[in-house]
Coordinates of C-alpha atoms in Angstrom, one line a residue:
M30 CA 60.5 156.4 -93.4
M31 CA 60.0 152.7 -93.4
K32 CA 63.3 152.2 -91.7
L33 CA 62.3 154.6 -89.0
L34 CA 59.1 152.7 -88.4
R35 CA 60.8 149.3 -88.2
R36 CA 63.4 150.7 -85.7
R37 CA 60.6 152.1 -83.4
R38 CA 58.7 148.7 -83.5
T39 CA 61.9 146.9 -82.6
D40 CA 62.6 149.3 -79.7
E41 CA 59.0 148.9 -78.5
A42 CA 59.2 145.1 -78.6
G43 CA 62.5 145.1 -76.7
A44 CA 61.1 147.4 -74.1
S45 CA 58.0 145.1 -73.7
A46 CA 60.3 142.1 -73.4
S47 CA 62.3 143.9 -70.8
I48 CA 59.1 144.7 -68.8
V49 CA 57.9 141.1 -69.0
V50 CA 61.3 139.8 -67.9
E51 CA 61.4 142.3 -65.0
G52 CA 57.8 141.4 -64.0
A53 CA 58.7 137.7 -64.1
R54 CA 61.7 138.4 -61.9
K55 CA 59.6 140.3 -59.4
S56 CA 56.8 137.6 -59.4
T57 CA 59.3 134.8 -58.8
G58 CA 61.0 136.7 -56.0
G59 CA 57.6 137.4 -54.3
R60 CA 56.6 133.7 -54.4
A61 CA 59.9 132.6 -52.9
K62 CA 59.5 135.2 -50.1
N63 CA 56.0 133.9 -49.4
R64 CA 57.2 130.4 -49.2
V65 CA 59.9 131.4 -46.7
V66 CA 57.4 133.2 -44.6
M67 CA 55.0 130.3 -44.6
T68 CA 57.7 127.8 -43.7
M69 CA 58.8 130.0 -40.8
A70 CA 55.2 130.3 -39.7
V71 CA 54.8 126.5 -39.7
F72 CA 58.0 125.9 -37.8
F73 CA 57.0 128.6 -35.3
G74 CA 53.6 127.0 -34.8
I75 CA 55.1 123.6 -34.2
Y76 CA 57.7 124.8 -31.7
S77 CA 55.0 127.0 -30.0
T78 CA 52.8 123.9 -29.5
I79 CA 55.7 121.8 -28.2
A80 CA 56.7 124.7 -25.8
G81 CA 53.1 125.1 -24.6
R82 CA 52.8 121.3 -24.0
L83 CA 56.1 121.3 -22.0
V84 CA 54.9 124.2 -19.9
Y85 CA 51.5 122.4 -19.3
L86 CA 53.2 119.1 -18.2
A87 CA 55.6 121.0 -16.0
L88 CA 52.7 122.5 -14.1
Q89 CA 51.0 119.1 -13.5
E90 CA 51.3 117.1 -10.2
P91 CA 53.6 114.1 -10.6
E92 CA 51.7 110.7 -10.7
E93 CA 52.4 108.0 -8.1
A94 CA 53.1 105.5 -10.8
S95 CA 52.8 105.0 -14.5
G96 CA 50.1 102.9 -15.8
P97 CA 46.3 103.3 -15.4
V98 CA 45.0 105.8 -13.0
S99 CA 43.4 104.3 -9.8
R100 CA 39.7 103.8 -10.2
I101 CA 37.1 104.9 -7.6
T102 CA 35.1 101.7 -8.3
A103 CA 37.6 99.7 -6.2
S104 CA 36.4 101.3 -3.0
R105 CA 34.0 99.4 -0.6
P106 CA 32.2 100.5 2.5
D107 CA 33.5 99.4 5.9
I108 CA 31.6 96.6 7.6
L109 CA 31.0 97.1 11.3
D110 CA 29.6 94.9 14.1
R111 CA 26.6 96.1 16.1
N112 CA 28.9 98.0 18.5
G113 CA 30.9 99.8 15.7
E114 CA 33.9 97.6 15.7
V115 CA 35.5 97.3 12.2
L116 CA 35.1 93.8 10.6
A117 CA 36.2 94.7 7.1
T118 CA 37.8 97.7 5.5
D119 CA 39.8 98.9 2.5
I120 CA 43.6 99.3 2.6
K121 CA 46.0 100.5 0.0
T122 CA 48.2 98.0 -1.7
A123 CA 50.7 98.0 -4.6
S124 CA 50.2 95.9 -7.7
L125 CA 53.0 95.1 -10.2
F126 CA 52.7 95.8 -13.9
A127 CA 55.0 95.8 -16.9
E128 CA 55.2 97.7 -20.2
P129 CA 56.4 95.0 -22.6
R130 CA 57.5 97.5 -25.3
R131 CA 60.1 98.8 -22.9
I132 CA 61.4 95.3 -21.8
V133 CA 64.8 94.6 -23.4
D134 CA 65.5 91.1 -21.9
A135 CA 62.4 89.2 -20.7
D136 CA 64.4 86.3 -19.4
E137 CA 66.5 88.6 -17.2
V138 CA 63.4 90.3 -15.8
I139 CA 61.8 87.0 -14.9
E140 CA 65.0 85.7 -13.3
K141 CA 65.3 88.7 -11.1
L142 CA 61.6 88.8 -10.2
Q143 CA 61.8 85.2 -9.1
T144 CA 64.2 86.3 -6.3
V145 CA 61.3 88.2 -4.8
L146 CA 58.3 86.3 -6.2
P147 CA 59.3 82.6 -6.3
D148 CA 55.8 81.5 -7.1
I149 CA 55.5 83.6 -10.3
E150 CA 54.4 81.6 -13.3
V151 CA 57.4 81.7 -15.6
E152 CA 55.9 80.6 -18.9
Q153 CA 52.8 82.8 -18.6
T154 CA 54.9 85.8 -17.5
Y155 CA 57.3 85.3 -20.4
H156 CA 54.5 85.4 -22.9
K157 CA 53.1 88.5 -21.3
L158 CA 56.5 90.3 -21.6
K159 CA 57.0 89.3 -25.2
N160 CA 53.6 90.2 -26.6
G161 CA 54.5 93.8 -27.4
A162 CA 51.5 95.3 -25.5
G163 CA 51.6 98.6 -23.8
F164 CA 50.5 97.3 -20.3
V165 CA 50.2 93.9 -18.6
W166 CA 49.6 92.9 -15.0
L167 CA 52.3 90.7 -13.4
K168 CA 51.2 90.4 -9.8
R169 CA 48.3 92.0 -7.9
Q170 CA 48.3 93.0 -4.3
L171 CA 51.9 92.8 -3.2
T172 CA 53.1 93.2 0.4
P173 CA 55.1 96.3 1.2
K174 CA 58.3 94.2 1.5
Q175 CA 57.7 92.6 -1.9
Q176 CA 57.2 96.1 -3.5
N177 CA 60.4 97.4 -1.8
D178 CA 62.5 94.4 -2.9
I179 CA 61.3 94.7 -6.5
M180 CA 62.1 98.4 -6.5
Q181 CA 65.6 97.6 -5.5
L182 CA 66.0 95.5 -8.6
G183 CA 65.8 98.6 -10.8
L184 CA 64.1 96.9 -13.7
P185 CA 63.2 99.1 -16.7
G186 CA 59.6 98.7 -17.9
I187 CA 58.4 97.5 -14.5
G188 CA 56.1 99.7 -12.3
F189 CA 53.5 99.7 -9.5
R190 CA 50.0 100.9 -9.3
T191 CA 48.2 101.7 -6.0
E192 CA 45.0 99.7 -5.6
K193 CA 42.5 98.9 -2.9
R194 CA 42.2 95.5 -1.2
R195 CA 40.0 94.2 1.5
F196 CA 41.4 93.6 5.0
Y197 CA 39.6 91.7 7.8
P198 CA 41.1 92.5 11.2
G199 CA 39.5 89.4 12.8
G200 CA 40.9 86.9 10.2
E201 CA 38.9 83.7 10.4
T202 CA 36.6 84.7 13.2
A203 CA 33.6 85.8 11.1
S204 CA 34.8 84.6 7.6
H205 CA 31.6 82.7 6.7
I206 CA 29.5 85.8 7.5
L207 CA 31.6 88.5 6.0
G208 CA 32.5 86.4 2.9
L209 CA 35.1 87.5 0.3
T210 CA 36.0 89.9 -2.5
N211 CA 37.8 89.1 -5.7
I212 CA 41.0 90.6 -7.0
D213 CA 39.1 93.6 -8.2
N214 CA 37.6 94.2 -4.8
Q215 CA 34.1 93.0 -5.8
G216 CA 32.0 91.0 -3.4
I217 CA 31.7 87.3 -4.3
A218 CA 30.5 85.7 -1.1
G219 CA 28.8 86.3 2.2
M220 CA 27.7 89.8 3.2
E221 CA 30.3 91.3 0.8
K222 CA 28.3 89.9 -2.0
Y223 CA 25.0 91.0 -0.4
I224 CA 26.3 94.6 -0.3
D225 CA 27.1 94.5 -4.0
D226 CA 23.8 92.9 -4.8
Q227 CA 22.0 95.8 -3.2
G228 CA 23.2 98.1 -5.9
L229 CA 26.7 99.1 -4.9
A230 CA 28.2 97.5 -8.0
D231 CA 25.9 99.5 -10.3
L232 CA 26.6 102.8 -8.4
R233 CA 30.3 102.3 -8.6
A234 CA 30.1 101.5 -12.4
T235 CA 28.4 104.9 -12.9
G236 CA 30.9 106.7 -10.7
L237 CA 28.3 107.8 -8.3
V238 CA 30.1 106.5 -5.2
G239 CA 33.7 106.8 -4.1
P240 CA 35.8 106.4 -1.0
D241 CA 34.5 109.7 0.5
N242 CA 30.7 109.0 0.2
L243 CA 30.5 105.3 1.2
K244 CA 28.4 104.8 4.3
P245 CA 29.6 101.9 6.6
V246 CA 27.4 98.8 6.8
K247 CA 26.5 97.8 10.3
L248 CA 25.8 94.1 11.0
S249 CA 23.8 92.5 13.8
I250 CA 26.6 90.4 15.1
D251 CA 28.6 91.2 18.2
I252 CA 32.3 90.4 17.5
R253 CA 32.9 89.6 21.2
V254 CA 30.3 86.8 21.1
Q255 CA 31.4 85.8 17.6
H256 CA 34.9 85.3 19.0
I257 CA 33.6 83.1 21.8
V258 CA 31.5 81.0 19.4
H259 CA 34.4 80.5 17.0
D260 CA 36.8 79.6 19.9
E261 CA 34.4 77.1 21.4
I262 CA 33.6 75.2 18.2
T263 CA 37.3 75.1 17.3
R264 CA 38.2 73.6 20.6
A265 CA 35.3 71.1 20.3
M266 CA 36.4 69.9 16.9
E267 CA 39.8 69.2 18.3
K268 CA 38.7 67.8 21.6
Y269 CA 36.2 65.3 20.0
H270 CA 38.3 64.7 16.8
A271 CA 35.4 65.7 14.7
I272 CA 35.4 66.6 11.0
A273 CA 33.5 69.8 11.6
A274 CA 31.6 71.9 14.1
G275 CA 29.5 75.0 14.2
A276 CA 27.2 77.1 16.4
V277 CA 24.8 80.1 16.2
V278 CA 23.5 82.6 18.7
L279 CA 20.1 84.0 17.7
N280 CA 18.0 86.7 19.3
A281 CA 14.6 85.0 19.9
K282 CA 12.8 88.3 20.0
T283 CA 14.2 90.0 16.8
G284 CA 15.6 87.2 14.7
E285 CA 19.0 89.0 14.7
I286 CA 22.0 86.7 14.4
M287 CA 24.4 87.7 17.2
A288 CA 27.1 85.2 16.2
M289 CA 27.5 82.3 13.8
A290 CA 30.6 80.2 12.9
S291 CA 31.5 77.0 11.2
V292 CA 34.8 75.2 11.2
P293 CA 36.9 74.3 9.3
D294 CA 36.9 77.8 7.8
Y295 CA 39.4 80.1 6.1
N296 CA 41.3 83.3 6.5
P297 CA 39.6 85.9 4.1
N298 CA 42.9 87.8 4.1
N299 CA 44.5 84.8 2.3
P300 CA 41.6 82.7 1.1
K301 CA 43.7 80.1 -0.8
N302 CA 41.5 77.2 0.6
A303 CA 38.1 79.0 0.8
L304 CA 36.7 76.8 -2.0
D305 CA 37.8 73.5 -0.4
K306 CA 34.9 71.2 0.2
D307 CA 35.4 70.9 3.9
R308 CA 35.3 74.8 4.3
L309 CA 31.6 74.8 3.7
N310 CA 29.5 77.0 6.0
R311 CA 27.6 74.1 7.6
M312 CA 25.2 76.4 9.5
S313 CA 23.4 77.8 6.5
A314 CA 24.8 76.1 3.4
G315 CA 24.7 72.5 4.7
V316 CA 21.6 70.3 5.1
Y317 CA 21.5 67.5 7.7
E318 CA 19.2 65.2 9.5
M319 CA 19.0 67.0 12.8
G320 CA 18.1 64.0 14.9
S321 CA 16.2 64.4 18.1
T322 CA 16.2 68.2 18.0
I323 CA 13.3 67.7 15.5
K324 CA 11.3 66.1 18.4
S325 CA 10.9 69.7 19.6
F326 CA 8.7 70.4 16.6
T327 CA 7.0 67.1 16.7
T328 CA 5.9 67.7 20.3
A329 CA 4.9 71.3 19.6
M330 CA 2.9 70.1 16.6
A331 CA 1.0 67.6 18.7
L332 CA 0.3 70.2 21.5
D333 CA -0.7 72.9 19.0
S334 CA -3.2 70.5 17.3
G335 CA -5.4 70.6 20.3
K336 CA -5.6 66.8 20.4
V337 CA -2.7 66.6 22.9
D338 CA -1.8 68.3 26.2
L339 CA 1.0 67.9 28.8
N340 CA -1.1 65.3 30.6
S341 CA -1.6 63.1 27.5
T342 CA 0.1 59.6 27.4
F343 CA 1.5 57.5 24.7
D344 CA 2.2 53.7 24.7
A345 CA 6.0 53.2 24.4
R346 CA 6.0 49.6 25.7
K347 CA 6.8 47.9 22.3
P348 CA 8.7 48.9 19.2
I349 CA 6.7 50.0 16.1
T350 CA 7.1 47.9 13.0
I351 CA 6.2 49.5 9.7
G352 CA 7.2 47.7 6.4
R353 CA 10.8 46.6 6.9
Q354 CA 11.5 49.2 9.6
T355 CA 11.3 48.7 13.3
I356 CA 11.2 51.9 15.5
R357 CA 12.9 51.4 18.9
D358 CA 13.9 53.7 21.7
F359 CA 17.6 54.2 22.5
H360 CA 17.1 53.8 26.2
G361 CA 13.5 52.5 26.3
K362 CA 11.4 52.6 29.5
G363 CA 9.1 49.9 28.3
R364 CA 5.9 51.6 29.6
V365 CA 3.3 54.2 28.8
L366 CA 4.9 57.7 28.8
T367 CA 3.4 61.2 29.4
V368 CA 4.2 64.0 27.0
P369 CA 7.0 65.4 29.3
E370 CA 8.5 61.9 29.6
V371 CA 8.4 61.4 25.8
F372 CA 10.4 64.6 25.6
I373 CA 13.0 64.2 28.4
Y374 CA 13.6 60.5 27.6
S375 CA 13.7 61.4 23.8
S376 CA 11.4 58.5 22.9
N377 CA 11.3 57.6 19.2
I378 CA 8.2 55.5 19.8
G379 CA 6.5 58.3 21.7
S380 CA 7.4 60.9 19.0
A381 CA 6.1 58.6 16.2
R382 CA 2.7 58.3 18.1
E383 CA 2.6 62.1 18.5
A384 CA 3.0 62.5 14.7
D385 CA 0.3 59.8 14.1
V386 CA -2.2 61.9 16.1
V387 CA -1.8 64.8 13.6
G388 CA -1.6 62.7 10.4
I389 CA 0.7 62.7 7.4
E390 CA -0.7 65.9 5.7
G391 CA -0.9 67.8 9.0
H392 CA 2.7 66.8 9.9
R393 CA 4.1 68.1 6.6
E394 CA 2.0 71.3 6.8
F395 CA 3.3 72.0 10.3
L396 CA 7.0 71.6 9.3
K397 CA 6.4 73.9 6.3
R398 CA 4.6 76.4 8.5
I399 CA 7.5 76.5 11.0
G400 CA 9.9 77.1 8.1
L401 CA 11.9 73.8 8.0
L402 CA 11.0 72.7 4.5
D403 CA 11.5 75.8 2.4
R404 CA 14.7 77.6 1.5
M405 CA 15.4 80.2 4.2
E406 CA 15.2 83.9 3.4
T407 CA 18.1 86.0 4.8
E408 CA 20.8 88.3 3.5
L409 CA 23.5 85.6 3.4
P410 CA 23.7 84.2 -0.2
E411 CA 25.0 80.8 0.9
V412 CA 21.7 79.2 2.0
A413 CA 20.9 75.6 1.1
R414 CA 17.4 74.2 0.3
P415 CA 16.0 71.5 2.7
T416 CA 15.2 68.1 1.4
E417 CA 12.2 65.9 2.0
P418 CA 10.5 62.8 0.5
K419 CA 8.8 63.5 -2.8
V420 CA 5.7 61.7 -1.6
W421 CA 5.1 61.5 2.1
K422 CA 3.9 58.1 3.4
K423 CA 3.3 56.9 6.9
V424 CA 6.8 55.6 7.2
H425 CA 8.2 59.0 6.3
S426 CA 6.0 60.8 8.9
I427 CA 7.1 58.3 11.6
T428 CA 10.9 58.6 10.9
I429 CA 10.8 62.4 10.4
S430 CA 9.0 62.7 13.7
F431 CA 12.3 61.8 15.4
G432 CA 14.7 63.5 12.9
H433 CA 15.4 61.0 10.2
G434 CA 14.3 61.2 6.5
M435 CA 14.2 65.0 6.3
S436 CA 17.2 67.3 6.1
T437 CA 17.3 71.0 6.9
T438 CA 20.0 73.6 7.8
P439 CA 21.1 74.0 11.4
L440 CA 20.3 77.8 11.2
Q441 CA 16.7 77.0 10.1
T442 CA 16.4 74.7 13.1
A443 CA 17.4 77.5 15.4
V444 CA 15.0 79.9 13.7
G445 CA 12.1 77.5 14.1
A446 CA 13.1 77.0 17.8
A447 CA 12.9 80.7 18.3
A448 CA 9.2 80.6 17.3
L449 CA 8.7 77.8 19.8
M450 CA 10.2 80.0 22.6
N451 CA 9.0 83.5 21.8
G452 CA 5.3 83.0 21.9
G453 CA 4.9 81.5 18.5
R454 CA 6.2 84.2 16.1
L455 CA 8.3 83.0 13.2
M456 CA 10.6 85.6 11.7
N457 CA 13.3 85.4 9.0
P458 CA 16.8 85.6 10.5
T459 CA 18.8 88.7 9.7
F460 CA 22.5 89.7 9.8
L461 CA 21.4 93.4 10.0
P462 CA 20.2 95.3 13.1
R463 CA 16.5 95.0 13.7
T464 CA 14.2 96.2 16.5
E465 CA 11.6 94.1 18.2
E466 CA 8.9 96.3 16.6
E467 CA 10.3 95.7 13.1
A468 CA 10.7 92.0 13.8
L469 CA 7.1 91.7 15.0
A470 CA 5.8 93.6 11.9
Q471 CA 7.3 91.1 9.5
S472 CA 6.7 87.9 11.6
K473 CA 3.8 85.5 11.5
Q474 CA 2.1 83.5 14.2
V475 CA 2.8 79.8 13.6
I476 CA 1.8 78.3 17.0
S477 CA -0.3 79.4 19.9
P478 CA 1.2 81.3 22.9
Q479 CA 0.0 78.4 25.1
T480 CA 1.9 75.9 23.0
S481 CA 5.0 78.1 23.3
A482 CA 4.6 78.2 27.1
D483 CA 4.4 74.4 27.2
M484 CA 7.5 74.1 25.1
R485 CA 9.4 76.4 27.4
Y486 CA 8.4 74.2 30.3
L487 CA 9.6 71.1 28.5
Y488 CA 12.9 72.7 27.5
R489 CA 13.7 73.7 31.1
L490 CA 12.6 70.3 32.4
N491 CA 14.9 68.5 30.0
A492 CA 17.9 70.6 31.2
E493 CA 17.0 69.8 34.8
K494 CA 16.2 66.1 34.5
G495 CA 16.8 64.9 31.0
S496 CA 19.5 64.7 28.4
G497 CA 20.3 68.4 28.6
K498 CA 21.9 68.4 32.0
R499 CA 25.4 69.2 30.7
A500 CA 24.1 72.4 29.1
E501 CA 23.2 73.9 32.5
V502 CA 24.8 77.2 33.5
P503 CA 24.1 78.4 37.0
G504 CA 22.1 81.5 37.1
Y505 CA 21.0 81.5 33.5
R506 CA 18.2 79.0 33.5
V507 CA 19.0 77.1 30.3
G508 CA 16.6 74.8 28.6
G509 CA 17.2 72.6 25.5
K510 CA 17.0 69.4 23.5
T511 CA 19.7 67.0 22.4
G512 CA 20.0 65.5 18.9
T513 CA 22.1 62.5 18.0
A514 CA 21.6 61.5 14.4
E515 CA 23.2 58.5 12.7
K516 CA 24.7 59.4 9.4
V517 CA 24.1 57.5 6.2
V518 CA 27.2 55.6 5.0
N519 CA 27.0 53.6 1.7
G520 CA 23.2 53.9 1.7
R521 CA 22.7 52.7 5.3
Y522 CA 22.6 54.3 8.7
A523 CA 25.9 53.8 10.6
S524 CA 25.5 53.6 14.4
N525 CA 29.1 54.8 15.0
V526 CA 29.0 57.8 12.6
R527 CA 27.0 60.6 14.1
F528 CA 25.9 64.2 13.5
N529 CA 25.2 65.7 16.9
A530 CA 23.4 68.9 17.9
F531 CA 22.1 70.6 20.9
L532 CA 19.3 73.2 20.7
A533 CA 19.0 75.5 23.7
A534 CA 17.3 78.7 24.9
F535 CA 17.9 81.0 27.8
P536 CA 16.8 82.4 30.2
M537 CA 13.8 80.1 30.2
D538 CA 11.4 82.3 32.2
D539 CA 11.6 84.8 29.3
P540 CA 13.9 83.4 26.5
Q541 CA 16.0 86.0 24.9
Y542 CA 18.4 83.9 22.9
I543 CA 18.6 80.6 21.0
V544 CA 21.9 78.8 21.0
L545 CA 22.5 75.8 18.7
S546 CA 25.7 73.8 18.4
I547 CA 26.6 71.0 16.0
I548 CA 29.5 68.5 15.9
D549 CA 30.0 66.4 12.8
E550 CA 31.3 62.9 13.4
P551 CA 32.6 63.3 16.9
K552 CA 34.7 60.6 18.5
P553 CA 34.4 59.6 22.2
E554 CA 36.3 61.9 24.5
K555 CA 37.8 58.9 26.3
P556 CA 37.9 55.2 25.5
G557 CA 34.8 53.5 26.7
M558 CA 32.7 56.7 26.6
A559 CA 29.8 57.3 24.2
A560 CA 29.8 60.2 21.7
T561 CA 26.2 61.3 22.0
S562 CA 25.2 65.0 21.8
G563 CA 24.6 65.2 25.6
L564 CA 28.3 64.5 26.1
N565 CA 29.8 66.9 23.5
A566 CA 27.3 69.3 21.8
A567 CA 25.6 70.3 25.1
P568 CA 28.8 71.3 26.9
V569 CA 29.7 73.5 23.9
V570 CA 26.4 75.4 24.4
A571 CA 27.0 75.7 28.1
N572 CA 30.5 77.2 27.5
I573 CA 29.1 79.7 24.9
I574 CA 26.4 80.8 27.3
R575 CA 28.7 81.1 30.3
R576 CA 31.2 83.2 28.4
S577 CA 28.8 85.4 26.4
A578 CA 25.8 86.0 28.5
S579 CA 27.2 89.2 30.0
F580 CA 28.0 90.6 26.6
L581 CA 24.4 89.8 25.5
G582 CA 23.0 91.7 28.4
V583 CA 21.6 88.8 30.3
K584 CA 22.1 89.0 34.1
P585 CA 22.4 85.9 36.2
D586 CA 19.5 85.2 38.6
F587 CA 20.4 82.6 41.2
G588 CA 17.0 83.0 42.8
H589 CA 15.4 80.9 40.1
E590 CA 17.8 78.0 39.9
N591 CA 15.1 75.4 40.5
E592 CA 12.1 77.0 38.8
A593 CA 11.1 78.8 35.7
K594 CA 8.5 81.5 35.6
L595 CA 6.7 80.7 32.4
V596 CA 5.6 83.9 30.7
S597 CA 2.5 83.7 28.5
Y598 CA 2.8 85.8 25.4
Q599 CA -0.8 87.0 24.9

């Protein structure tokens, strides 16, 4: 019985062991099968992702070039003249970049690039190609030929990106007005900078403007007149062997600048010399003693004070001595002069006595009122601040009365002259279109209409009988005032180094435009001749008026050659 029980227990234990072993086998086989399934699922997922990505990429449009995608922030609005002619616009250009990680032999790449770009900086480029970066610029804004020649080299790791660059169809013609953009097409000078300062840069940074929604910017200038002005001052600088020249044409009724140029200048399409000292925009960014053109304001000041009229007289028989200075006339008459004679003979003595009637404080107040002592307000960023004595004394008032001892910009002088001619309204100059109504609303009365009428008479008289004869243009009734200022050399005035100017208006029966020309350090046209403004600056104004009057809408009137109908602006 006992044996039978032990055998049963043994058989049961064996059966249990067999069941355990069999269960273990089934469990192990199941886990292996699960692992295989999971592995297959992982590989299937990976390959599905790769296949999906390949399909996605295959459906994409091919890019023009590798590297960063072109940015809409590079776009700028076209700049137009008042008639819609394009002065500045964006064009597409290629820029060269490299992917240093793909460059095998930097020396070979540089050697080959030098065959197309001989001015490439070797050491700097070598460091760029060896720094292991993913992207570096090598040369911005290539010409189409340069791009094609580099493509022919077949260099791995070298590519091109399409960018925007600024193009100026007129080249140098209006460079000082239009200004410049930098390599990233951002305005850094002239009206280009003004446009950015009005919020364009901020809008581009937020992506709110692009090439399709940029509205063109129209300027007040007329490119036809601008070309004439630029051409005439370029010729004058060469003809009189001057170091510089400039001119401006200003609408006397609106303050719009129709044309303005200063030479030497630069080509904004290749501004390699734009920052050279002699490329300064002398019309708005240079300050000068404007010589006898300032006598226009001295005479107007005396007339507007109510203490002087056209019949008043001043003693110009003897020089005026004050301190160590003696004031003389260039071509003195040695007698008492009427106000018109003081003006047409450009008497320093007479001008000094006109200023003395008003007094020192009144003299400074008038020049400040007419806008000659404060920094001018206009869109152009390049505007200089005038200079004056820290403390005005009588000697300062006397010398400033005939244009020495105070410096201002030529453009401000023209703006002040517009107020003398247009009935006495001073308005800030603008490079943007402006109507007469808009100009009148922002202007201020600085002299009386009667004083303005008297000054128109004197301007015309000076062109007929005085130093402005060479500015005459038949049919256009020009009036004006010469200005020949000695320049300071080594702390003293040099009689043979001059800054010449001629300030004009036309037509004098109802002046529409102010024209001012300057010539810096002119030489005599011929041996034995003088180099005064009447001989060089005045003819420049005459040429500008003769060539541009029809474009400005001024018709010749030969019936008023010997008279001027003086219009009173009541």
